[in-house]
PDB file of C-alpha atoms in Angstrom:
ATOM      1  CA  UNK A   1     -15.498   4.444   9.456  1.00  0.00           C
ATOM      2  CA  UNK A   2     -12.009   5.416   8.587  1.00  0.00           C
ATOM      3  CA  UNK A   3     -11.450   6.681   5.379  1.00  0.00           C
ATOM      4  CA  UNK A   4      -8.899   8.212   2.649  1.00  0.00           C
ATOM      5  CA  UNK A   5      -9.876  10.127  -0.178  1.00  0.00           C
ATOM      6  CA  UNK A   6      -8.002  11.155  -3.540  1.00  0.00           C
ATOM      7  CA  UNK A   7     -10.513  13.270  -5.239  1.00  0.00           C
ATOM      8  CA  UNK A   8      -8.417  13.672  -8.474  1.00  0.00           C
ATOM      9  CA  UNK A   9      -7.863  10.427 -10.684  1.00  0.00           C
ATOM     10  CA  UNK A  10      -4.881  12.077 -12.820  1.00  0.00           C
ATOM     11  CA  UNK A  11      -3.597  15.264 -12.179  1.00  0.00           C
ATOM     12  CA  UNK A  12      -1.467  16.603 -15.398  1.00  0.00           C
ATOM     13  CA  UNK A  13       1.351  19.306 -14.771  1.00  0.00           C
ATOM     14  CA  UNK A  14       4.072  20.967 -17.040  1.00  0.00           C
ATOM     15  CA  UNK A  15       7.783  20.272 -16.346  1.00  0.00           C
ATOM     16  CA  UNK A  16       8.978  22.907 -13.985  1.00  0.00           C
ATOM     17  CA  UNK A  17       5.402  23.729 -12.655  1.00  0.00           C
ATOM     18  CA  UNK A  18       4.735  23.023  -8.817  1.00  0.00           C
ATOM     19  CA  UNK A  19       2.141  20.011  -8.322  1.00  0.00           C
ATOM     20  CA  UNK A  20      -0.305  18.945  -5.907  1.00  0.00           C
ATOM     21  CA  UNK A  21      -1.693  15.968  -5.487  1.00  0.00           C
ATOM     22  CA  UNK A  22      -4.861  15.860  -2.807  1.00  0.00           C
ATOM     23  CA  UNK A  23      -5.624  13.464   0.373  1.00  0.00           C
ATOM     24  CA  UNK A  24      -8.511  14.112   2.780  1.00  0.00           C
ATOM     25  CA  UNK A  25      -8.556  11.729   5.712  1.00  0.00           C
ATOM     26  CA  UNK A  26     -10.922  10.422   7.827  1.00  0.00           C
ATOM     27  CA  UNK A  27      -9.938   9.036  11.105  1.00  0.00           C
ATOM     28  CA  UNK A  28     -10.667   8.522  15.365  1.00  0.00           C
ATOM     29  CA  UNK A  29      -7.982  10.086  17.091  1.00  0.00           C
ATOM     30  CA  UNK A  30      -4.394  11.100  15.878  1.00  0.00           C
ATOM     31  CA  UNK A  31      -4.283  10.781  12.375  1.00  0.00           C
ATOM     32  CA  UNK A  32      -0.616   8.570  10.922  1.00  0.00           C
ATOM     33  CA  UNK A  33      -0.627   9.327   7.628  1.00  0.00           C
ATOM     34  CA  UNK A  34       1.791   8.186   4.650  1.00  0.00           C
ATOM     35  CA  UNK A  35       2.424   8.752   0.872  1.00  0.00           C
ATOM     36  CA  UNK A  36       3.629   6.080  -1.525  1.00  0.00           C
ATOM     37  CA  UNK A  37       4.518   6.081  -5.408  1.00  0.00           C
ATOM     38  CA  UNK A  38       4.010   3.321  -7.547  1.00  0.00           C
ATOM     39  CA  UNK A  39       6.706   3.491 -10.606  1.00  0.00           C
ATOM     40  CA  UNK A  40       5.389   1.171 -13.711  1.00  0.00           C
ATOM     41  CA  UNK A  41       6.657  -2.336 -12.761  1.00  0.00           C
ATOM     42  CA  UNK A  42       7.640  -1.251  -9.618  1.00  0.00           C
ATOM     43  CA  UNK A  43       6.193  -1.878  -6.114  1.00  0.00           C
ATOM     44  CA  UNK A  44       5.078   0.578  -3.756  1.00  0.00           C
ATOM     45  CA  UNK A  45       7.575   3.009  -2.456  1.00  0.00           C
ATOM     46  CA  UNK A  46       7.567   4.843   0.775  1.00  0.00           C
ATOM     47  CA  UNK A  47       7.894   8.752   0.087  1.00  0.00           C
ATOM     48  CA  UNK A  48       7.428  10.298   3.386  1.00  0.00           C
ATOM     49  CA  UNK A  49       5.047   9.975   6.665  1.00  0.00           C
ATOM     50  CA  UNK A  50       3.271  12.990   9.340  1.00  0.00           C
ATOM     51  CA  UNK A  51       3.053  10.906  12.692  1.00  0.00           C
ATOM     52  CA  UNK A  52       3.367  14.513  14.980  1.00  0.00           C
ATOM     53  CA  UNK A  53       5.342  17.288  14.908  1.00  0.00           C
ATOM     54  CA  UNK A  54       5.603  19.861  11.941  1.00  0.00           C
ATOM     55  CA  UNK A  55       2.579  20.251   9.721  1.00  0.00           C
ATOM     56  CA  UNK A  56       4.996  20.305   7.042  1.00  0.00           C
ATOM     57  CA  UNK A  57       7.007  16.780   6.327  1.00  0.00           C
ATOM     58  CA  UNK A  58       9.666  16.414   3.901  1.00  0.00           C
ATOM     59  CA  UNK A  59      10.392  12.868   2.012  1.00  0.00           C
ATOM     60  CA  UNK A  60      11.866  11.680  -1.023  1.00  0.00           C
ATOM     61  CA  UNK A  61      13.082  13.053  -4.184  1.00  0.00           C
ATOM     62  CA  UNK A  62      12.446  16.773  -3.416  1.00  0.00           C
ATOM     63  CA  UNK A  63       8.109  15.882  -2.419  1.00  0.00           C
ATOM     64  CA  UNK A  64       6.497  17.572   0.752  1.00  0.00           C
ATOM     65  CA  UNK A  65       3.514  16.722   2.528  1.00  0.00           C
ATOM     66  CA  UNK A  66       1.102  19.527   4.359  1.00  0.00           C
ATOM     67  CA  UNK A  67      -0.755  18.514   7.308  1.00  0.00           C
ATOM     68  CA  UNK A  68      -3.586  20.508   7.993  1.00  0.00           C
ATOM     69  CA  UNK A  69      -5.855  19.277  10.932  1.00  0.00           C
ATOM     70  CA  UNK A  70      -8.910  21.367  10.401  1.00  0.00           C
ATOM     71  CA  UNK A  71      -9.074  20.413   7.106  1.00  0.00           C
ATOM     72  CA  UNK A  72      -8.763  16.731   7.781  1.00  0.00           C
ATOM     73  CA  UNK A  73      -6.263  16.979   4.464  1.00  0.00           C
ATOM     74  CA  UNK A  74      -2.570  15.913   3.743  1.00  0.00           C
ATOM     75  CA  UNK A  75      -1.831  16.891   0.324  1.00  0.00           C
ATOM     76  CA  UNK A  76       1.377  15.650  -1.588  1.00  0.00           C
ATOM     77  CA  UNK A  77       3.655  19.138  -3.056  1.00  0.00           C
ATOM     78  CA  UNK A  78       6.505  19.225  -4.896  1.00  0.00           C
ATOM     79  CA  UNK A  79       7.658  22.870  -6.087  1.00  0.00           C
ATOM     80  CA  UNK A  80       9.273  21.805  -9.473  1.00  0.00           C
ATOM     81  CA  UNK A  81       7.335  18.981 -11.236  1.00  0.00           C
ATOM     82  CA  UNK A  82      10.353  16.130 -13.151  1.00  0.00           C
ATOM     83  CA  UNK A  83       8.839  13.982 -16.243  1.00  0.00           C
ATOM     84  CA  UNK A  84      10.463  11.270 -13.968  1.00  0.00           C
ATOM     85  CA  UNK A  85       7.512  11.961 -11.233  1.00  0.00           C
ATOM     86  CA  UNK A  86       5.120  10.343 -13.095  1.00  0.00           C
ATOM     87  CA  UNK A  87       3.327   7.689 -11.598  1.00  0.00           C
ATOM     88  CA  UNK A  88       0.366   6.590  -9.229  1.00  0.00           C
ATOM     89  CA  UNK A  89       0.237   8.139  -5.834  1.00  0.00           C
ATOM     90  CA  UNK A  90      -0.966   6.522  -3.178  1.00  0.00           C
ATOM     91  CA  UNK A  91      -2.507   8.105   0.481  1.00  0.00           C
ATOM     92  CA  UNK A  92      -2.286   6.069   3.405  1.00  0.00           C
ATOM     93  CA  UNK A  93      -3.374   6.225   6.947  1.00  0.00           C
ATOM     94  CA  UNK A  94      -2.915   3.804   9.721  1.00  0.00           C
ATOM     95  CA  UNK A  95      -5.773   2.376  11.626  1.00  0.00           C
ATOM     96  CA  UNK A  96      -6.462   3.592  14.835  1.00  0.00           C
ATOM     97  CA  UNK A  97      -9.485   1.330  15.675  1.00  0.00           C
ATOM     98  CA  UNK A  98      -7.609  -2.309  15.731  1.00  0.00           C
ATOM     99  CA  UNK A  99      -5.078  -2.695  18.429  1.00  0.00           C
ATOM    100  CA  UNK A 100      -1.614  -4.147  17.539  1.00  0.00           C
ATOM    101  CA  UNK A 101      -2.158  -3.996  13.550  1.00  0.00           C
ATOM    102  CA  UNK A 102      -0.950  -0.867  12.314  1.00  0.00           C
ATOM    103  CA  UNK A 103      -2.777  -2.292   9.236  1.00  0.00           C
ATOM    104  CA  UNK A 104      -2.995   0.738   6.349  1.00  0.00           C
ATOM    105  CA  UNK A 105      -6.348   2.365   4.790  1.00  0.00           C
ATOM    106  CA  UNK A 106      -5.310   3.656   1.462  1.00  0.00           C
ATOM    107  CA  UNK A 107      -6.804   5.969  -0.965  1.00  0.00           C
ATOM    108  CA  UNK A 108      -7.966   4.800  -4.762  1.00  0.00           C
ATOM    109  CA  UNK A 109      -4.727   6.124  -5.571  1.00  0.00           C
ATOM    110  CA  UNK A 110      -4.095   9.212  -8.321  1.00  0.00           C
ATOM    111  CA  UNK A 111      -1.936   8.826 -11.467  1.00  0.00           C
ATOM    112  CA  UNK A 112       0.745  11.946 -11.562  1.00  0.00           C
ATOM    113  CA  UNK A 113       1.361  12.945 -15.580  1.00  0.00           C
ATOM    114  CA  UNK A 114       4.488  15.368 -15.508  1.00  0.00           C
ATOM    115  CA  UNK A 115       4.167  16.613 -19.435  1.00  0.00           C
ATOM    116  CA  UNK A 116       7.385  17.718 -21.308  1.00  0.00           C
TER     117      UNK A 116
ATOM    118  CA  UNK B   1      19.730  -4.914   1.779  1.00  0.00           C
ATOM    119  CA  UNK B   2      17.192  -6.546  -0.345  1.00  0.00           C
ATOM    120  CA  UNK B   3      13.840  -5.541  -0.384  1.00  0.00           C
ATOM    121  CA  UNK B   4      10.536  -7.156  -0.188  1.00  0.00           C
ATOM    122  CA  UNK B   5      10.217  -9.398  -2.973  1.00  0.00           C
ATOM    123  CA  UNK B   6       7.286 -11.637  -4.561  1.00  0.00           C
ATOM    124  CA  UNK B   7       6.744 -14.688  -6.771  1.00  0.00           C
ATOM    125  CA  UNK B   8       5.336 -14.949  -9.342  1.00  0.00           C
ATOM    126  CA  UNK B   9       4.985 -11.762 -11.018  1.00  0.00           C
ATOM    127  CA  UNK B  10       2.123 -12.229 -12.979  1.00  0.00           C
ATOM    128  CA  UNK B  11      -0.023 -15.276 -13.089  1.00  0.00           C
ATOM    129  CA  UNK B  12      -2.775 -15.818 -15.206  1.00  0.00           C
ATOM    130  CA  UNK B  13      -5.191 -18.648 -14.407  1.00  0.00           C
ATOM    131  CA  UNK B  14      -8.648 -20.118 -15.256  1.00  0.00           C
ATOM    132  CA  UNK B  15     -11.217 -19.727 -13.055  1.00  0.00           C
ATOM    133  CA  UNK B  16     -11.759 -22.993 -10.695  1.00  0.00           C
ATOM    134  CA  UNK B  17      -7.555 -23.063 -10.529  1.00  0.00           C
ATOM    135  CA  UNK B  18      -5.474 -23.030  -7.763  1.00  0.00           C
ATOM    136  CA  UNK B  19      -2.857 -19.988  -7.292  1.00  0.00           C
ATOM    137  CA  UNK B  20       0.038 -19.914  -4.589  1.00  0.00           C
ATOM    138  CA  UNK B  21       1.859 -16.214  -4.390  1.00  0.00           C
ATOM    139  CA  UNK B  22       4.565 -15.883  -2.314  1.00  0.00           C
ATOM    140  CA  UNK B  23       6.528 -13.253  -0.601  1.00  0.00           C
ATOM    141  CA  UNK B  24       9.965 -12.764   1.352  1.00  0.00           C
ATOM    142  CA  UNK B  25       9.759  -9.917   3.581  1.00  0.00           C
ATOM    143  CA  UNK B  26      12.793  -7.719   4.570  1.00  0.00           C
ATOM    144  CA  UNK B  27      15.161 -10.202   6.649  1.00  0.00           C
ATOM    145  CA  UNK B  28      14.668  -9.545  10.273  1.00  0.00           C
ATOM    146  CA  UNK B  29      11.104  -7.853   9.888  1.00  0.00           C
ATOM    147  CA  UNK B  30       8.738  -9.565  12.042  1.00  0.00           C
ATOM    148  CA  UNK B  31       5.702  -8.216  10.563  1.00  0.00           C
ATOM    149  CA  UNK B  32       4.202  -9.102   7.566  1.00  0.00           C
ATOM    150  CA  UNK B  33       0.833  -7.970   5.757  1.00  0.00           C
ATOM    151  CA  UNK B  34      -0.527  -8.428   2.436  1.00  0.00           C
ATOM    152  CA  UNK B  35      -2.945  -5.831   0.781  1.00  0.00           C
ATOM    153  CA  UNK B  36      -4.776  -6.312  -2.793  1.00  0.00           C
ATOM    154  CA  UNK B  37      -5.777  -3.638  -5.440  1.00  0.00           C
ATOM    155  CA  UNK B  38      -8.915  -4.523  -7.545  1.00  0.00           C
ATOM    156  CA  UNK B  39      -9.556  -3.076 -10.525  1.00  0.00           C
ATOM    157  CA  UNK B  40      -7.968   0.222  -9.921  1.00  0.00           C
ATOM    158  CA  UNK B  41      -9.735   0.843  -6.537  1.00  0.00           C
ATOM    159  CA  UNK B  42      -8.227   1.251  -3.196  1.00  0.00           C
ATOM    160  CA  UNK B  43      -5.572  -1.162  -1.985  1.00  0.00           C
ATOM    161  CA  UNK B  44      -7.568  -3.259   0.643  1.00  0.00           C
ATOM    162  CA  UNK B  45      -5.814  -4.776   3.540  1.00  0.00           C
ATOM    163  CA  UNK B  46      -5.848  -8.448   3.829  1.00  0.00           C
ATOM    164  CA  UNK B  47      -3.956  -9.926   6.755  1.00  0.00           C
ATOM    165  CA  UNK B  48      -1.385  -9.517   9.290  1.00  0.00           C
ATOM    166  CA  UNK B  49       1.292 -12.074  10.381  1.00  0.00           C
ATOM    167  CA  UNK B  50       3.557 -11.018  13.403  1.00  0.00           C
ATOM    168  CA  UNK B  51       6.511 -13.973  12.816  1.00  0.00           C
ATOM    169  CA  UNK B  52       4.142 -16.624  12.350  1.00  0.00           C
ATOM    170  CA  UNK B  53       0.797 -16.118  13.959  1.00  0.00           C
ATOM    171  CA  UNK B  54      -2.241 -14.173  12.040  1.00  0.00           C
ATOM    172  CA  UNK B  55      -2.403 -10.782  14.349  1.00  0.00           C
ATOM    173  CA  UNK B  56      -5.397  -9.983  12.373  1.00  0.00           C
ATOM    174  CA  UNK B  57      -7.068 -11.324   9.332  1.00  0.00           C
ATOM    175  CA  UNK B  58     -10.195  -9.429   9.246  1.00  0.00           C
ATOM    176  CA  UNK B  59      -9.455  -8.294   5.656  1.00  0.00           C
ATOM    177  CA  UNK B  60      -9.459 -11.680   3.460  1.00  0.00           C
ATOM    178  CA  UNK B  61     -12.637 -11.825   1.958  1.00  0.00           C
ATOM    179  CA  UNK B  62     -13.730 -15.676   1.935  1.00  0.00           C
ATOM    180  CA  UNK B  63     -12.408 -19.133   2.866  1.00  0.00           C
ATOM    181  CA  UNK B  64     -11.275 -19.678  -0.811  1.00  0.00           C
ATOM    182  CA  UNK B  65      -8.087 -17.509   0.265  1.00  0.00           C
ATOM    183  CA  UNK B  66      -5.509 -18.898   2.602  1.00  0.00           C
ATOM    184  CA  UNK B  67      -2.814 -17.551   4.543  1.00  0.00           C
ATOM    185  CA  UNK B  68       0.977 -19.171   5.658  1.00  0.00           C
ATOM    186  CA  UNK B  69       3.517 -17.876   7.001  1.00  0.00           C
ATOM    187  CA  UNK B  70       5.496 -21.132   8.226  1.00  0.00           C
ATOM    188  CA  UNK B  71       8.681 -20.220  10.505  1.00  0.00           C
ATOM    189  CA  UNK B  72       7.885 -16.777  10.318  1.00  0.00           C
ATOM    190  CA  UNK B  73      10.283 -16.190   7.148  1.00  0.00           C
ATOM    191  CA  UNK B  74       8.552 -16.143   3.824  1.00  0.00           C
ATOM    192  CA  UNK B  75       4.580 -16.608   3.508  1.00  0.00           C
ATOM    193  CA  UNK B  76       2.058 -17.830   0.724  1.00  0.00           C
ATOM    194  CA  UNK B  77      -0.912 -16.606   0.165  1.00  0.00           C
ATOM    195  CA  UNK B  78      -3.480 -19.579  -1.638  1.00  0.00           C
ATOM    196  CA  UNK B  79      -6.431 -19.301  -3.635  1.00  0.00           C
ATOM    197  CA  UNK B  80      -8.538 -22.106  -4.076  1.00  0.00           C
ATOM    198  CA  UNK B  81     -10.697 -22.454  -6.250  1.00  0.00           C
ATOM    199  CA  UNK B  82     -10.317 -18.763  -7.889  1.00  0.00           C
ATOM    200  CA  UNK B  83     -13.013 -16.951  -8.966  1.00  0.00           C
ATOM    201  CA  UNK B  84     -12.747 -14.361 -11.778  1.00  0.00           C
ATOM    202  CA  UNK B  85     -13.280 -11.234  -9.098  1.00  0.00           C
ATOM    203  CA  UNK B  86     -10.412 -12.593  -7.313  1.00  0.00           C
ATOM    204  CA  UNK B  87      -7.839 -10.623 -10.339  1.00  0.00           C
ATOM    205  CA  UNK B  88      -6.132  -8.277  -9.451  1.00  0.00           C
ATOM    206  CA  UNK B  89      -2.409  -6.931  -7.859  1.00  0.00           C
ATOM    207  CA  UNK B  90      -1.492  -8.805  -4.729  1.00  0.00           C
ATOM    208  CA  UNK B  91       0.985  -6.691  -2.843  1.00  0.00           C
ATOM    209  CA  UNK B  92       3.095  -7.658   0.602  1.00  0.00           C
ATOM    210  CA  UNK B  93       4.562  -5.386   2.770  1.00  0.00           C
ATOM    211  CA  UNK B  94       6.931  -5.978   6.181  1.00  0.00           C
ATOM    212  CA  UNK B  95       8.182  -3.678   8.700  1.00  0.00           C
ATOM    213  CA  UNK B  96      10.475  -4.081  11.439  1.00  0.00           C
ATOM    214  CA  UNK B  97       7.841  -3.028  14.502  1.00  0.00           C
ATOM    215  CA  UNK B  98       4.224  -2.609  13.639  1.00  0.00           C
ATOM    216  CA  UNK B  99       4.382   0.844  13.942  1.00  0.00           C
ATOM    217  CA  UNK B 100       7.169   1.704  11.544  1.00  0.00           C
ATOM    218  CA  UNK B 101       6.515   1.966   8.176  1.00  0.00           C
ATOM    219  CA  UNK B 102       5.548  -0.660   5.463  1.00  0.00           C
ATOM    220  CA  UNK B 103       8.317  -1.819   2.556  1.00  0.00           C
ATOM    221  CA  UNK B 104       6.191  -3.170  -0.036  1.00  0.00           C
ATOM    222  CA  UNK B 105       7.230  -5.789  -2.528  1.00  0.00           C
ATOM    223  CA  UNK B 106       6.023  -5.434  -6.409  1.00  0.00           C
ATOM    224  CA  UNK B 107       3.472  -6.977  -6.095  1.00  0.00           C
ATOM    225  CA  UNK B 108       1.470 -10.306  -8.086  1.00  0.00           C
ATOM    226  CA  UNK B 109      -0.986  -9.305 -10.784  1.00  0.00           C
ATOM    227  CA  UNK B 110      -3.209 -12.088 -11.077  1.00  0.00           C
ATOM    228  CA  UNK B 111      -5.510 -12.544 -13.603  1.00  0.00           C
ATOM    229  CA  UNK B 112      -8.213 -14.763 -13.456  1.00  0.00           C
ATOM    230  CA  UNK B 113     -10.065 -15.954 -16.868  1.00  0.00           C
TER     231      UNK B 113
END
C-alpha cells in the first residue's frame, strides 16, 4: 500500500539553526511528492514539489526539499530556521495506483517550533 | 486571484444533525477534491469531482456523507445524520489539470457533540 511517514511529531529548533523536518515514502513506480504548511487559521499551503529532475527542489520562503531514491525519503531543509516557520508540515505523495485521480496520500503531519 | 475558499468555518453540531460545508474552488479549476483530518492523524482523501462528475469517490467512508458539485462551480459536501467520529477539519482543494498541484482552502472544523 502506498504510504507517507513523518516520524517526528514536533521538531523544536533555535532561531538561526538549520531544520529538518523528515518524510519517508512509500510508493509503486515514480514517486510525486509535495510539502505543505499549515499556518494557525490558515489552510494548507503549497511549499514546493520533486516530480523528476534534481534531487534537490527549492520552494517557498527560503525551504528545500532532498530527494533521495534509495532511501525512499524527501526531507523538508531550511538552512536558517525564522520564529515565523512555525507551523504543521505536511508530506504528500500522489497516487500512482488510481488512474485519472492524482488524489494525495499525506503524512500525520509534524508541528515545526522555531524557539526565540 | 482568490483562492480556495470554504463555508462555514467552524460548525459545531449535535450528533443525529445535519451539516452542509461548502467550497468554491479556484475559478477555472476543473478539479475538485476534498480531504479530512481526524483527530490529528493523516489527512485522508475523500472524493474527486472533475467539473461535475465524481472521478473517484473511493475515500468517503459511509452513505451518511454526500457529495455535490452542481454545474461544476462550487460543491457541498452533506452529512446526514452525523455521528460524533465524523469531527474533525474538512479541507477542499482544486487544481487546474489533475496533475498540477492542489490549492487548498482553510478548511471546516466540525465538531460533532
Amino acid at each position: 500500500a502506498q504510504s507517507v511517514a513523518q516520524p517526528e511529531d514536533q521538531v523544536n529548533v533555535a532561531e538561526g539553526n538549520p531544520l529538518t523536518v523528515k518524510c519517508t515514502y512509500s510508493v509503486s513506480g515514480n514517486p510525486y511528492l509535495f510539502w505543505y504548511v499549515q499556518y494557525p487559521n490558515r489552510g494548507l499551503q503549497f511549499l514546493l514539489k520533486y516530480i523528476t529532475g534534481d534531487n534537490l527542489v527549492k520552494g517557498s520562503y527560503g525551504f528545500e526539499a532532498e530527494f533521495n531514491k534509495s532511501q525512499t525519503s524527501f526531507h523538508l531543509k531550511k538552512p536558517s530556521a525564522l520564529v515565523s516557520d512555525s507551523a504543521l508540515y505536511f508530506c504528500a505523495v500522489r497516487d500512482t495506483t488510481t488512474s485519472g485521480t492524482y488524489k494525495y496520500i499525506f503524512g500525520t503531519g509534524t508541528r515545526l517550533k522555531v524557539l526565540a | 486571484e482568490a483562492g480556495v475558499t470554504q463555508f462555514p468555518s467552524h460548525s459545531v453540531i449535535e450528533k443525529g444533525q445535519t451539516v452542509t460545508l461548502r467550497c468554491d474552488p479556484i475559478s477555472g479549476h476543473d478539479n475538485l477534491y476534498w480531504y479530512r483530518r481526524v483527530m490529528g492523524k493523516e489527512i485522508k482523501f475523500l472524493l474527486h469531482f472533475v467539473k461535475e462528475s465524481k472521478q473517484d469517490e473511493s475515500g468517503m467512508p459511509n452513505n451518511r456523507f454526500l457529495a455535490e458539485r452542481t454545474g461544476g462551480t462550487y460543491s457541498t459536501l452533506k452529512v446526514q445524520p452525523a455521528e460524533l467520529e465524523d469531527s474533525g477539519v474538512y479541507f477542499c482543494a482544486s487544481s487546474q489539470v489533475p496533475r498540477n498541484e492542489q490549492f487548498f482552502g482553510p478548511g471546516t472544523r466540525l465538531t460533532v457533540l
